[in-house]
Coordinates of C-alpha atoms in Angstrom, one line a residue:
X1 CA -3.4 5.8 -17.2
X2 CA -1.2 3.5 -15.1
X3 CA -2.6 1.2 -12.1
X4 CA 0.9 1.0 -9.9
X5 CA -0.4 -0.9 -6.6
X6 CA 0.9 -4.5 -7.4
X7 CA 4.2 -4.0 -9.2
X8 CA 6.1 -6.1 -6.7
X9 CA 8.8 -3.8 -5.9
X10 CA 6.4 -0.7 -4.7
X11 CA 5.7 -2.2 -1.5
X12 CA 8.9 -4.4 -0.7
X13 CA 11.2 -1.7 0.2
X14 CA 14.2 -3.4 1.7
X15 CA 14.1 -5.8 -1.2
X16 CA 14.6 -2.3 -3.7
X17 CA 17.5 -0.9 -0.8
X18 CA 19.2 -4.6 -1.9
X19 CA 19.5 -4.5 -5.3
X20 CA 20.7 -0.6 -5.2
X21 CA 23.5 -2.0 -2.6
X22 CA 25.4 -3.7 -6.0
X23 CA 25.9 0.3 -7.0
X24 CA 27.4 1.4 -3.9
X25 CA 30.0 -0.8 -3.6
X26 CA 33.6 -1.2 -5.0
X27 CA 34.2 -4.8 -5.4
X28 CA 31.3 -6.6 -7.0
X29 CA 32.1 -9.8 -4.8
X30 CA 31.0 -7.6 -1.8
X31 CA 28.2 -6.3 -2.9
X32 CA 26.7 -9.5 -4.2
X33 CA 27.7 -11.2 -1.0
X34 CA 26.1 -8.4 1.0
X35 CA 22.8 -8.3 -1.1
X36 CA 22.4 -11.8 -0.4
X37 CA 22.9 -11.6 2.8
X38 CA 20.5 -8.8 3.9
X39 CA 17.8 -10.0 1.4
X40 CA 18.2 -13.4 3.1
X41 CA 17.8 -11.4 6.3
X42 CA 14.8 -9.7 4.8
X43 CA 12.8 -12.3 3.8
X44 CA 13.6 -14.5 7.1
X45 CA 11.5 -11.1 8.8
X46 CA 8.6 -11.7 6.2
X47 CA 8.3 -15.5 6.6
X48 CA 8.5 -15.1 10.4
X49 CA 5.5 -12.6 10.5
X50 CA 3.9 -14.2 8.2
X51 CA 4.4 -17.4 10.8
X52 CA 4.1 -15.3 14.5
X53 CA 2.0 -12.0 13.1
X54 CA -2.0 -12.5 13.0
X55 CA -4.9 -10.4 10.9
X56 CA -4.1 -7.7 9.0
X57 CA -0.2 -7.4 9.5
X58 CA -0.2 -11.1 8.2
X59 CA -2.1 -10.0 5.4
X60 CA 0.3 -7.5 4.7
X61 CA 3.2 -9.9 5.2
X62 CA 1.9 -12.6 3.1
X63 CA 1.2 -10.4 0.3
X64 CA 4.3 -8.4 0.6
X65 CA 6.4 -12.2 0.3
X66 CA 4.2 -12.7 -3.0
X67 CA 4.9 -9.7 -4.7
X68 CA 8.9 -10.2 -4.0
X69 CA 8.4 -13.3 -5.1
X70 CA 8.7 -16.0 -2.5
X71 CA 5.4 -17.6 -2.5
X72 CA 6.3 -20.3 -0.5
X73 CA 3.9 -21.5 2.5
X74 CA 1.3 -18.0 1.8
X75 CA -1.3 -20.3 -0.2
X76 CA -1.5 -22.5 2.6
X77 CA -1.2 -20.5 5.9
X78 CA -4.1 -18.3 4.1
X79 CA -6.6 -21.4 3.6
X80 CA -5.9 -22.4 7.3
X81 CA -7.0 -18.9 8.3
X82 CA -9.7 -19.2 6.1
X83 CA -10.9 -22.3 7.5
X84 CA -10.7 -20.4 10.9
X85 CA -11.8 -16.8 10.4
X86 CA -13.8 -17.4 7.1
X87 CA -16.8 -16.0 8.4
X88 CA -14.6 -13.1 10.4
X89 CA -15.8 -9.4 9.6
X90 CA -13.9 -8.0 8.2
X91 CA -10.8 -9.6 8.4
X92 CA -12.0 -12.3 6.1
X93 CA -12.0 -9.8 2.8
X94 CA -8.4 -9.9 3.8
X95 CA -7.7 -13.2 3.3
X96 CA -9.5 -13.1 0.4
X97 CA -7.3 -11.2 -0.9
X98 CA -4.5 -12.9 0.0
X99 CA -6.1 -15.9 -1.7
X100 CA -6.8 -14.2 -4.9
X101 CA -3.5 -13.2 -5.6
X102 CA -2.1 -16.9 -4.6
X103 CA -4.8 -19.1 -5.9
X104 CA -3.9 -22.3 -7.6
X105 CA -5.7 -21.9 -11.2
X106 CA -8.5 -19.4 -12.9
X107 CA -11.3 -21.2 -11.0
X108 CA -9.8 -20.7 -7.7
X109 CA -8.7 -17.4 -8.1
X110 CA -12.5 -16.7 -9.6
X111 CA -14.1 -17.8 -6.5
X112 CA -12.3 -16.1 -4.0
X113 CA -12.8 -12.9 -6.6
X114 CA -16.9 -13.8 -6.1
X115 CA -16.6 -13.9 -2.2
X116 CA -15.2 -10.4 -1.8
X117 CA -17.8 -9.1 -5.1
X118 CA -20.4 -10.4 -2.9
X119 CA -19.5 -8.8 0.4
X120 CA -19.3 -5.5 -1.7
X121 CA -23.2 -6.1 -3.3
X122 CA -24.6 -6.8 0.0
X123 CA -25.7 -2.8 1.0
X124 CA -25.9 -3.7 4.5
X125 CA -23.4 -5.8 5.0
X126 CA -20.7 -5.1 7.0
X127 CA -17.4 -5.3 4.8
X128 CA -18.6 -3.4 1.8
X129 CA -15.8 -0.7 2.3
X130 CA -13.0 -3.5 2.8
X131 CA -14.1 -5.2 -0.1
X132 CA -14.3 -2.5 -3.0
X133 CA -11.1 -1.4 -1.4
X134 CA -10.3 -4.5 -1.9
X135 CA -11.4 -4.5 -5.7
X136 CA -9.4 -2.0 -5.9
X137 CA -6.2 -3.3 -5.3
X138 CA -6.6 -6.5 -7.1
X139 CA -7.0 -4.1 -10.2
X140 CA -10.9 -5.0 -10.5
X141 CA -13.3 -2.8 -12.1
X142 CA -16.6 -2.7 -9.9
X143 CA -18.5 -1.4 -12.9
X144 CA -17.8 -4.1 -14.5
X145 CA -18.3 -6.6 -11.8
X146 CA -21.1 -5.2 -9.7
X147 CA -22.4 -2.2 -11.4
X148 CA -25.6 -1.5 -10.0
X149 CA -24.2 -0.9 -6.8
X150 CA -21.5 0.8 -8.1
X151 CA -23.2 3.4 -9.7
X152 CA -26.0 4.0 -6.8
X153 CA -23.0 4.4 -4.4
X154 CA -21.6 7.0 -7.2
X155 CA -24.3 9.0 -7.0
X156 CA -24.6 9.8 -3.1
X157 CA -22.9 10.8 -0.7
X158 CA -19.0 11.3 -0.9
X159 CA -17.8 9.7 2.1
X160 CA -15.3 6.6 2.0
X161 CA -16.9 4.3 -0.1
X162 CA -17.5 6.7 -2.5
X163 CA -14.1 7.2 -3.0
X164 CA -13.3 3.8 -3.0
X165 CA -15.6 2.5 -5.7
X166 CA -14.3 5.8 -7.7
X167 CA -11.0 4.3 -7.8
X168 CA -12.1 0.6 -8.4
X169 CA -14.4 2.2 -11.2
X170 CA -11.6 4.2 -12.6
X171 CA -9.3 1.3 -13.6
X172 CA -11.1 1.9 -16.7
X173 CA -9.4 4.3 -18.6
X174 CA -12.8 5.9 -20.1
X175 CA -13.6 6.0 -16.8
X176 CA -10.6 7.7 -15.8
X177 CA -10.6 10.2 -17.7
X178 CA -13.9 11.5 -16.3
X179 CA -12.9 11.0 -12.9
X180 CA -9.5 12.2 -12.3
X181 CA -11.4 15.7 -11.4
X182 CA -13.3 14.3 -8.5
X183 CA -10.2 12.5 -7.3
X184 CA -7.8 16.3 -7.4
X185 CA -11.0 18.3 -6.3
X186 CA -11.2 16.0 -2.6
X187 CA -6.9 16.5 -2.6
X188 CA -7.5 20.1 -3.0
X189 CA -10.5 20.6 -1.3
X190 CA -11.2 21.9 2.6
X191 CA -13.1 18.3 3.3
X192 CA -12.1 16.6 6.7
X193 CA -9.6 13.6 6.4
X194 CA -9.6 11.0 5.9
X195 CA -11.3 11.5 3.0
X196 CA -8.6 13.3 1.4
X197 CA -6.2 11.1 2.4
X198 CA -8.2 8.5 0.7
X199 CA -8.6 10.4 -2.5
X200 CA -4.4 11.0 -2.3
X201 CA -3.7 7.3 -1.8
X202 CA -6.6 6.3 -4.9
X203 CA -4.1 8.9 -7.6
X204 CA -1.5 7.3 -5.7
X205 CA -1.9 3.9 -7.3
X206 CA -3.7 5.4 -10.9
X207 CA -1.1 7.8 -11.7
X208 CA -1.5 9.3 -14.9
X209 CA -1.5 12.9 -13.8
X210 CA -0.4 15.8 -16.2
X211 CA 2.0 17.9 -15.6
X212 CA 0.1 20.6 -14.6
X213 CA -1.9 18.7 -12.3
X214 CA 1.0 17.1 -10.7
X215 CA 2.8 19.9 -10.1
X216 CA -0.9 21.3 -8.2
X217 CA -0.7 18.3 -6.2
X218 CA 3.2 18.4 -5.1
X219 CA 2.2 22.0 -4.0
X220 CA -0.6 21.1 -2.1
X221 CA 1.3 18.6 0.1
X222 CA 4.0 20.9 0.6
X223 CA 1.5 22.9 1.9
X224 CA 0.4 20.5 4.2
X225 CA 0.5 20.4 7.9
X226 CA 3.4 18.2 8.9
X227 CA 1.2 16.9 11.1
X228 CA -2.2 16.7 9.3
X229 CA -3.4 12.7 8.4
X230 CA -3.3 14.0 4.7
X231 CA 0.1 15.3 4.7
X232 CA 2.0 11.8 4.1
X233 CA -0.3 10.3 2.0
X234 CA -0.3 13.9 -0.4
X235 CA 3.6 13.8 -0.4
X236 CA 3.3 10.3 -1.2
X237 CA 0.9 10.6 -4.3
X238 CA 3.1 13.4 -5.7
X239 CA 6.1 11.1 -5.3
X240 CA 4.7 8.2 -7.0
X241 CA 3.1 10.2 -9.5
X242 CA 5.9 12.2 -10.2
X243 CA 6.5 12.8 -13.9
X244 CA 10.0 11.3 -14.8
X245 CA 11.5 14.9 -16.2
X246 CA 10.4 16.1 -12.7
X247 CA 13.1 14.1 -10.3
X248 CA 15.6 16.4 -10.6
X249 CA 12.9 19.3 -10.0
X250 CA 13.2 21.5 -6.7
X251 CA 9.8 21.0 -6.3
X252 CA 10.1 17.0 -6.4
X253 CA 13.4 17.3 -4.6
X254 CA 11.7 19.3 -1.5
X255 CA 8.3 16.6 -1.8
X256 CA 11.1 14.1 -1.6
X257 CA 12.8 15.1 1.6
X258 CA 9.9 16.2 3.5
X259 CA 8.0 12.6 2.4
X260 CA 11.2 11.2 4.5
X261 CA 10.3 12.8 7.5
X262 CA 7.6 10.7 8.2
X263 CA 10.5 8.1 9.2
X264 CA 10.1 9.1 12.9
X265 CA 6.4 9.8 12.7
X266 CA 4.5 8.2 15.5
X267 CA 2.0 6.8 13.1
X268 CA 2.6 3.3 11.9
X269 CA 0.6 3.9 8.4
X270 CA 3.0 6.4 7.4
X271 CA 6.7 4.8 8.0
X272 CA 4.7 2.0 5.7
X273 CA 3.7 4.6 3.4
X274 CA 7.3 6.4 3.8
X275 CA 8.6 2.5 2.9
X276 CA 7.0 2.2 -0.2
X277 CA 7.3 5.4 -1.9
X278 CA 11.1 4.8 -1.4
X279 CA 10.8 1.7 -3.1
X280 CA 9.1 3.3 -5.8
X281 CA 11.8 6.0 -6.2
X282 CA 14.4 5.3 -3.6
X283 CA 18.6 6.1 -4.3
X284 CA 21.3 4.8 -2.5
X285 CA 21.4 7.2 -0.6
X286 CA 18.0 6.3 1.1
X287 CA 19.4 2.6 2.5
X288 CA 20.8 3.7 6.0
X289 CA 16.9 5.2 6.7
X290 CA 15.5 1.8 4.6
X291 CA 18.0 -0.4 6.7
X292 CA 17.0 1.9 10.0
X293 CA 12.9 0.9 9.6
X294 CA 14.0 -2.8 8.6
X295 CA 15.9 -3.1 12.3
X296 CA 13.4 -0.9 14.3
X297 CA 16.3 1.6 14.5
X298 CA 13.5 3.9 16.4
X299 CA 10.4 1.5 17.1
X300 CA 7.2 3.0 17.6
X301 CA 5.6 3.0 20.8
X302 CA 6.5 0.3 23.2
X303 CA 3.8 1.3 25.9
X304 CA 5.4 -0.3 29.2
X305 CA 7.6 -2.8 27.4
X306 CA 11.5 -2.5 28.2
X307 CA 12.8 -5.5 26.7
X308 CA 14.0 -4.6 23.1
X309 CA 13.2 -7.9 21.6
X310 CA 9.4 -7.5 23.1
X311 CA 9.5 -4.1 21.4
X312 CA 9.9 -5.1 18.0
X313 CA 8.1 -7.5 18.2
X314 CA 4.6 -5.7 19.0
X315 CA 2.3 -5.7 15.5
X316 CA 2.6 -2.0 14.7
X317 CA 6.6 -2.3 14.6
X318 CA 6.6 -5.7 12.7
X319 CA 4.3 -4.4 10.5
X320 CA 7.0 -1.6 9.5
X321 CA 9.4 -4.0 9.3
X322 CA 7.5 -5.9 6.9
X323 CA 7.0 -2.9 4.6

């Protein structure tokens, strides 16, 4: 089993569309002056929203700069907020998490850990979703960490949290191994979204499929309403969880192109999603539609706004550009 959420590249697209540009260029002097220019370009986006962008998009920002590498300034802006917001539900599991992943030394990084473990064992408190999702994607196992609740949450009702805390109990590979079933049973099942989009984002990040159950899954989201919530997320899993002598497959090959589709969808959540698949298993022939969602080539959106500039600038289109 494989836990993919925090390799860095998976989630900083443009930065992936960058170092493919050296291969699609003649002259190597180009291409290394051109990748250093649009990654410059790139990360002067990230540090901006990081600076201009407020809640969850500068969560995503922030995190996205640490994961490419350029920590600079996240560890402070995220105490500042903290200071600020620290008691904000629920947007204080966010910088948490933010804070976790940039914390000085082991104690630091333990206590912000404890802060968003404690949100999660309080049953009525009112971020316990955010926060085992949350465990999840720091690569924590709840069963290890809070178990009791784990396991009474495990036991009732499959709803969102349930799925959550599957996937944060599943980073165990014994775990796993029992639970992969519950996970493709919600992909494949008739439920309502979002739960299934929430069980085909969890195999999205655990990977470790079989063949035969990838290929079940790939099938499924072909199947899938273009226009269903599931339908990205489902193309999405079977892309990242693609087995490598599958990518020249027909059936990857269609997953593949209908996944890019999404790159005019009207929902912001899946051009990000769109985003970091192809930075998971992007060509060069994917830059023009990764340099297209970098520039707002086709923002979302814009309500009553005309001015361009005031366009790109709304949350929803600086958070693409961030992914």
């Amino acid at each position: 089993m494989t836990n993919m959420y925090f390799h860095p590249y998976f989630f900083i697209a443009c930065m992936v569309s960058l170092n493919l540009m050296t291969s699609c260029t003649v002259h190597p002097e180009q291409s290394s002056a051109t990748t250093d220019t649009v990654r410059s370009q790139a990360v002067e986006v990230l540090r901006n929203n990081l600076k201009v962008l407020s809640k969850w998009e500068k969560v995503h920002a922030a995190e996205y700069l640490l994961w490419a590498g350029y920590p600079e300034g996240v560890r402070e802006t995220f105490q500042a907020e903290e200071k600020v917001f620290g008691s904000e539900s629920p947007y204080r599991i966010g910088i948490w998490r933010v804070l976790v992943q940039c914390s000085a030394n082991a104690v630091e990084k333990a206590k912000y850990v404890e802060k968003i473990l404690d949100a999660f064992r309080d049953p009525g408190g009112p971020d316990r979703l955010h926060a085992v999702e949350t465990l999840a994607k720091l690569n924590i196992p709840v069963l290890e960490s809070a178990a009791e609740g784990a396991r009474e949450i495990l036991k009732g009702e499959i709803d969102a949290l349930f799925v959550y805390t599957l996937w944060s109990a599943s980073i165990q590979d014994a775990v796993y191994q029992e639970s992969r079933n519950a996970f493709l049973q919600l992909v494949h099942s008739d439920q309502k979204d979002p739960l299934r989009m929430q069980a085909a984002y969890s195999l999205r990040n655990l990977g470790g499929l079989t063949p035969v159950e990838w290929q079940a899954l790939a099938d499924r989201a072909l199947s899938e309403p273009a226009d269903a919530m599931a339908s990205v997320y489902l193309l999405s899993a079977a892309v990242f969880t693609a087995p490598e002598d599958s990518l020249q497959s027909p059936r990857f090959i269609n997953v593949y192109n209908k996944l890019k589709e999404a790159k005019d969808s009207p929902q912001k959540g899946a051009r990000m999603e769109l985003a970091h698949a192809l930075a998971e298993r992007g060509s060069t022939g994917d830059l023009p539609l990764l340099l297209s969602l970098l520039n707002n080539g086709n923002p979302l959106n814009s309500g009553n706004l005309e001015d361009y500039a005031q366009i790109i600038a709304t949350p929803e289109n600086a958070d693409v550009r961030s992914a």
